């Protein structure tokens, strides 16, 4: 159940003040009865809500996962470059999805998109960012001193201070990196600061979510269980180093 005025805003009937005026003017009907009270709770799936006689559908809340290929910028529009929005099948095009955070043009892997502004805000809020796991191929080989420096929190050449992060060497020129923030070119800059410039970067996980076999360039909605886990992760404080 949601408030009628919220439903009307979400359905595109107007801004909050326009919706107030529309309600006051008696232009909204719930199951055929005029309704002027915006605070009334309605179940849009169970009743018919009309504006001037036209049925309002509401916009379903959507959270989708994209396996981003290299070559697409994370933006809703760009004059020159291909954006991740072009990878969405037509059925997703009108849902007003927005990327949650950003992957660089060259970075591949897990990118969430949602039309739930509140969830988006929580997921990218600096106080509540969920851990993100990256696989990197890079020059050099990560050593214990690099692992310690990541754990302590790196300071980059321009003075940017990074939160403590996990660096797990996987072999010569390969590492897994887990960070809880999304600064500009964060992982690439962190690795470069330890003389290990990154040649290839893939995000493999975000909080409880993994690509789980989703092929490169494909999109799928999160399952109910994934959504539940994501909501939980976005509401809990993170301590990476307790892992
Ligand atoms: N860190 C980076 O440097 N690039 C990304 O795309 C994501 C994290």
Short mmCIF file of C-alpha atoms and ligand atoms in Angstrom, two decimals:
data_model
loop_
_atom_site.label_atom_id
_atom_site.label_comp_id
_atom_site.label_asym_id
_atom_site.label_seq_id
_atom_site.Cartn_x
_atom_site.Cartn_y
_atom_site.Cartn_z
CA UNK A 1 0.00 0.00 0.00
CA UNK A 2 1.29 3.46 -0.80
CA UNK A 3 -0.02 6.99 -0.39
CA UNK A 4 -2.22 8.09 -3.25
CA UNK A 5 -0.20 11.29 -3.77
CA UNK A 6 3.06 9.31 -4.00
CA UNK A 7 1.49 6.90 -6.46
CA UNK A 8 0.32 9.85 -8.58
CA UNK A 9 3.82 11.40 -8.62
CA UNK A 10 5.44 8.04 -9.45
CA UNK A 11 2.94 7.57 -12.29
CA UNK A 12 3.97 10.82 -13.88
CA UNK A 13 0.71 12.66 -13.11
CA UNK A 14 2.78 15.68 -12.08
CA UNK A 15 5.09 17.13 -9.49
CA UNK A 16 4.08 17.03 -5.84
CA UNK A 17 2.47 20.47 -6.01
CA UNK A 18 0.75 19.71 -9.32
CA UNK A 19 -0.57 16.46 -7.83
CA UNK A 20 -1.99 18.42 -4.86
CA UNK A 21 -3.85 20.74 -7.23
CA UNK A 22 -5.09 17.82 -9.34
CA UNK A 23 -6.46 16.12 -6.21
CA UNK A 24 -8.07 19.34 -4.96
CA UNK A 25 -9.77 19.81 -8.33
CA UNK A 26 -11.44 16.38 -7.97
CA UNK A 27 -9.80 14.99 -11.11
CA UNK A 28 -8.71 11.72 -9.47
CA UNK A 29 -10.98 8.74 -9.03
CA UNK A 30 -10.22 5.55 -7.11
CA UNK A 31 -12.42 2.70 -8.30
CA UNK A 32 -14.83 5.19 -9.80
CA UNK A 33 -15.15 7.39 -6.71
CA UNK A 34 -13.70 10.90 -6.63
CA UNK A 35 -10.86 11.09 -4.14
CA UNK A 36 -9.29 14.32 -2.89
CA UNK A 37 -7.25 12.97 0.00
CA UNK A 38 -3.64 12.43 -1.10
CA UNK A 39 -2.71 10.73 2.17
CA UNK A 40 -5.14 7.87 1.53
CA UNK A 41 -3.33 4.53 1.24
CA UNK A 42 -3.99 2.64 -1.98
CA UNK A 43 -2.88 -0.66 -3.47
CA UNK A 44 -2.31 0.19 -7.13
CA UNK A 45 -2.30 -3.50 -8.05
CA UNK A 46 -5.76 -3.98 -6.55
CA UNK A 47 -7.63 -0.81 -7.51
CA UNK A 48 -8.11 1.37 -10.56
CA UNK A 49 -6.88 4.92 -10.30
CA UNK A 50 -7.76 7.43 -12.99
CA UNK A 51 -6.87 11.01 -13.85
CA UNK A 52 -9.60 12.72 -15.88
CA UNK A 53 -10.85 9.23 -16.65
CA UNK A 54 -7.51 7.86 -17.94
CA UNK A 55 -6.15 4.87 -16.07
CA UNK A 56 -2.77 5.44 -14.41
CA UNK A 57 -0.39 2.51 -14.36
CA UNK A 58 2.43 3.57 -12.10
CA UNK A 59 5.99 2.74 -12.89
CA UNK A 60 7.21 -0.57 -11.57
CA UNK A 61 10.26 -0.41 -9.36
CA UNK A 62 13.13 -2.05 -11.20
CA UNK A 63 16.68 -2.98 -10.31
CA UNK A 64 18.63 -4.63 -13.11
CA UNK A 65 22.12 -6.01 -13.42
CA UNK A 66 24.19 -5.38 -16.54
CA UNK A 67 27.40 -7.16 -17.45
CA UNK A 68 29.03 -4.12 -18.98
CA UNK A 69 31.41 -4.60 -21.90
CA UNK A 70 34.34 -2.24 -22.49
CA UNK A 71 33.67 0.70 -24.79
CA UNK A 72 30.50 2.11 -23.18
CA UNK A 73 30.43 5.10 -20.84
CA UNK A 74 28.37 4.97 -17.66
CA UNK A 75 25.96 7.83 -18.33
CA UNK A 76 22.31 8.24 -19.27
CA UNK A 77 23.31 10.26 -22.33
CA UNK A 78 26.43 11.36 -24.14
CA UNK A 79 26.79 13.27 -27.38
CA UNK A 80 29.83 11.39 -28.66
CA UNK A 81 30.16 8.06 -26.97
CA UNK A 82 28.04 4.97 -26.64
CA UNK A 83 26.36 4.78 -23.23
CA UNK A 84 25.36 1.79 -21.13
CA UNK A 85 21.72 2.76 -21.75
CA UNK A 86 22.13 1.54 -25.34
CA UNK A 87 22.68 -1.97 -23.99
CA UNK A 88 19.21 -2.09 -22.41
CA UNK A 89 16.62 -4.08 -24.37
CA UNK A 90 13.53 -2.08 -25.49
CA UNK A 91 11.44 -3.42 -22.60
CA UNK A 92 13.72 -1.59 -20.17
CA UNK A 93 14.08 1.63 -22.14
CA UNK A 94 11.10 3.48 -20.66
CA UNK A 95 11.64 2.65 -17.02
CA UNK A 96 13.88 5.64 -16.34
CA UNK A 97 16.70 3.46 -15.07
CA UNK A 98 19.86 5.17 -13.84
CA UNK A 99 23.29 3.61 -13.28
CA UNK A 100 24.22 2.99 -9.65
CA UNK A 101 27.69 4.51 -9.45
CA UNK A 102 30.04 4.31 -12.38
CA UNK A 103 32.36 2.00 -14.25
CA UNK A 104 35.00 3.55 -16.51
CA UNK A 105 34.57 3.19 -20.26
CA UNK A 106 37.25 0.48 -20.35
CA UNK A 107 36.04 -1.39 -17.27
CA UNK A 108 33.83 -4.43 -17.67
CA UNK A 109 31.49 -6.28 -15.35
CA UNK A 110 28.69 -5.81 -12.90
CA UNK A 111 26.76 -2.55 -13.09
CA UNK A 112 23.39 -2.04 -11.43
CA UNK A 113 20.74 0.27 -12.82
CA UNK A 114 17.57 1.26 -10.99
CA UNK A 115 14.64 3.65 -11.05
CA UNK A 116 14.42 3.52 -7.26
CA UNK A 117 16.01 6.84 -6.34
CA UNK A 118 16.12 6.05 -2.66
CA UNK A 119 17.93 2.74 -3.11
CA UNK A 120 20.34 4.36 -5.58
CA UNK A 121 21.12 7.08 -3.08
CA UNK A 122 21.73 4.57 -0.31
CA UNK A 123 23.97 2.40 -2.47
CA UNK A 124 26.26 5.26 -3.43
CA UNK A 125 26.19 7.15 -0.15
CA UNK A 126 29.80 7.39 1.12
CA UNK A 127 28.69 6.22 4.55
CA UNK A 128 27.01 3.10 3.25
CA UNK A 129 28.73 2.00 0.10
CA UNK A 130 28.70 -1.74 -0.17
CA UNK A 131 31.97 -3.59 -0.89
CA UNK A 132 32.80 -3.94 -4.57
CA UNK A 133 35.12 -6.65 -5.80
CA UNK A 134 37.34 -6.17 -8.85
CA UNK A 135 39.61 -8.47 -10.80
CA UNK A 136 42.64 -6.67 -12.25
CA UNK A 137 45.40 -7.61 -14.63
CA UNK A 138 48.29 -5.24 -14.09
CA UNK A 139 51.99 -4.66 -14.39
CA UNK A 140 54.17 -6.05 -11.61
CA UNK A 141 53.10 -8.43 -8.87
CA UNK A 142 51.43 -7.44 -5.61
CA UNK A 143 53.65 -8.00 -2.58
CA UNK A 144 52.95 -8.06 1.16
CA UNK A 145 53.93 -4.38 1.46
CA UNK A 146 51.23 -3.51 -1.12
CA UNK A 147 48.64 -5.56 0.74
CA UNK A 148 49.53 -3.72 3.96
CA UNK A 149 49.40 -0.32 2.27
CA UNK A 150 45.90 -1.07 0.92
CA UNK A 151 44.80 -2.27 4.34
CA UNK A 152 46.03 0.89 6.02
CA UNK A 153 44.33 3.18 3.48
CA UNK A 154 46.35 4.61 0.59
CA UNK A 155 47.04 8.27 0.03
CA UNK A 156 47.19 8.97 -3.71
CA UNK A 157 49.64 11.34 -5.41
CA UNK A 158 47.09 14.19 -5.41
CA UNK A 159 46.50 13.79 -1.67
CA UNK A 160 43.26 11.79 -1.99
CA UNK A 161 42.93 9.55 1.04
CA UNK A 162 41.34 6.15 0.39
CA UNK A 163 39.45 4.02 2.87
CA UNK A 164 41.10 0.75 3.89
CA UNK A 165 40.79 -1.80 1.08
CA UNK A 166 41.63 -5.43 0.47
CA UNK A 167 44.31 -6.39 -2.04
CA UNK A 168 44.58 -10.11 -2.74
CA UNK A 169 47.43 -11.14 -5.04
CA UNK A 170 46.25 -13.92 -7.37
CA UNK A 171 49.57 -14.51 -9.15
CA UNK A 172 52.04 -12.55 -11.27
CA UNK A 173 50.24 -9.50 -12.67
CA UNK A 174 46.81 -10.48 -11.31
CA UNK A 175 44.97 -9.31 -8.19
CA UNK A 176 41.55 -9.10 -6.59
CA UNK A 177 40.75 -5.73 -5.01
CA UNK A 178 37.82 -4.95 -2.71
CA UNK A 179 36.88 -1.33 -2.05
CA UNK A 180 33.98 0.35 -0.28
CA UNK A 181 33.96 3.65 -2.14
CA UNK A 182 33.64 4.83 -5.69
CA UNK A 183 36.09 7.64 -6.25
CA UNK A 184 37.04 8.58 -9.82
CA UNK A 185 39.25 5.84 -11.35
CA UNK A 186 39.66 4.56 -7.83
CA UNK A 187 41.10 1.10 -8.38
CA UNK A 188 43.28 2.16 -11.30
CA UNK A 189 44.70 5.04 -9.27
CA UNK A 190 45.24 2.88 -6.18
CA UNK A 191 47.11 0.27 -8.18
CA UNK A 192 49.14 2.90 -10.08
CA UNK A 193 50.16 4.44 -6.75
CA UNK A 194 51.88 1.11 -5.95
CA UNK A 195 53.56 0.93 -9.39
CA UNK A 196 51.09 -1.66 -10.70
CA UNK A 197 49.22 0.13 -13.51
CA UNK A 198 46.05 -1.73 -14.51
CA UNK A 199 45.67 -3.08 -18.04
CA UNK A 200 42.29 -4.78 -17.53
CA UNK A 201 39.60 -4.30 -14.88
CA UNK A 202 36.39 -6.17 -14.24
CA UNK A 203 33.88 -5.68 -11.42
CA UNK A 204 32.90 -9.14 -10.28
CA UNK A 205 30.68 -8.39 -7.28
CA UNK A 206 28.78 -5.60 -5.58
CA UNK A 207 27.71 -6.37 -2.02
CA UNK A 208 25.95 -9.74 -2.11
CA UNK A 209 25.56 -9.73 -5.91
CA UNK A 210 27.76 -11.49 -8.43
CA UNK A 211 27.46 -11.78 -12.19
CA UNK A 212 26.60 -15.43 -11.71
CA UNK A 213 26.97 -16.47 -15.35
CA UNK A 214 25.35 -13.37 -16.90
CA UNK A 215 27.05 -12.99 -20.26
CA UNK A 216 28.91 -9.84 -21.29
CA UNK A 217 26.51 -7.22 -22.67
CA UNK A 218 23.43 -8.88 -21.15
CA UNK A 219 20.93 -7.44 -18.68
CA UNK A 220 18.58 -9.13 -16.24
CA UNK A 221 16.32 -7.98 -13.41
CA UNK A 222 17.44 -8.91 -9.89
CA UNK A 223 15.53 -11.76 -8.32
CA UNK A 224 13.42 -11.10 -5.21
CA UNK A 225 16.10 -12.78 -3.06
CA UNK A 226 18.88 -10.70 -4.58
CA UNK A 227 16.88 -7.54 -3.97
CA UNK A 228 16.29 -8.49 -0.37
CA UNK A 229 20.01 -9.15 0.17
CA UNK A 230 20.95 -5.89 -1.54
CA UNK A 231 18.51 -3.89 0.59
CA UNK A 232 20.01 -5.46 3.68
CA UNK A 233 23.59 -4.77 2.55
CA UNK A 234 22.72 -1.15 1.79
CA UNK A 235 21.38 -0.63 5.29
CA UNK A 236 24.31 -2.12 7.21
CA UNK A 237 27.61 -0.48 8.13
CA UNK A 238 30.55 -2.15 6.42
CA UNK A 239 33.81 -3.20 8.01
CA UNK A 240 35.95 -4.67 5.29
CA UNK A 241 38.80 -5.68 7.50
CA UNK A 242 36.69 -7.91 9.69
CA UNK A 243 36.48 -10.30 6.77
N1 LIG B 1 37.85 1.77 -10.23
C1 LIG B 1 38.35 2.18 -11.40
O1 LIG B 1 39.47 2.64 -11.49
N2 LIG B 1 37.55 2.08 -12.48
C2 LIG B 1 36.32 1.56 -12.44
O2 LIG B 1 35.66 1.50 -13.47
C3 LIG B 1 35.83 1.14 -11.21
C4 LIG B 1 36.62 1.24 -10.11
#
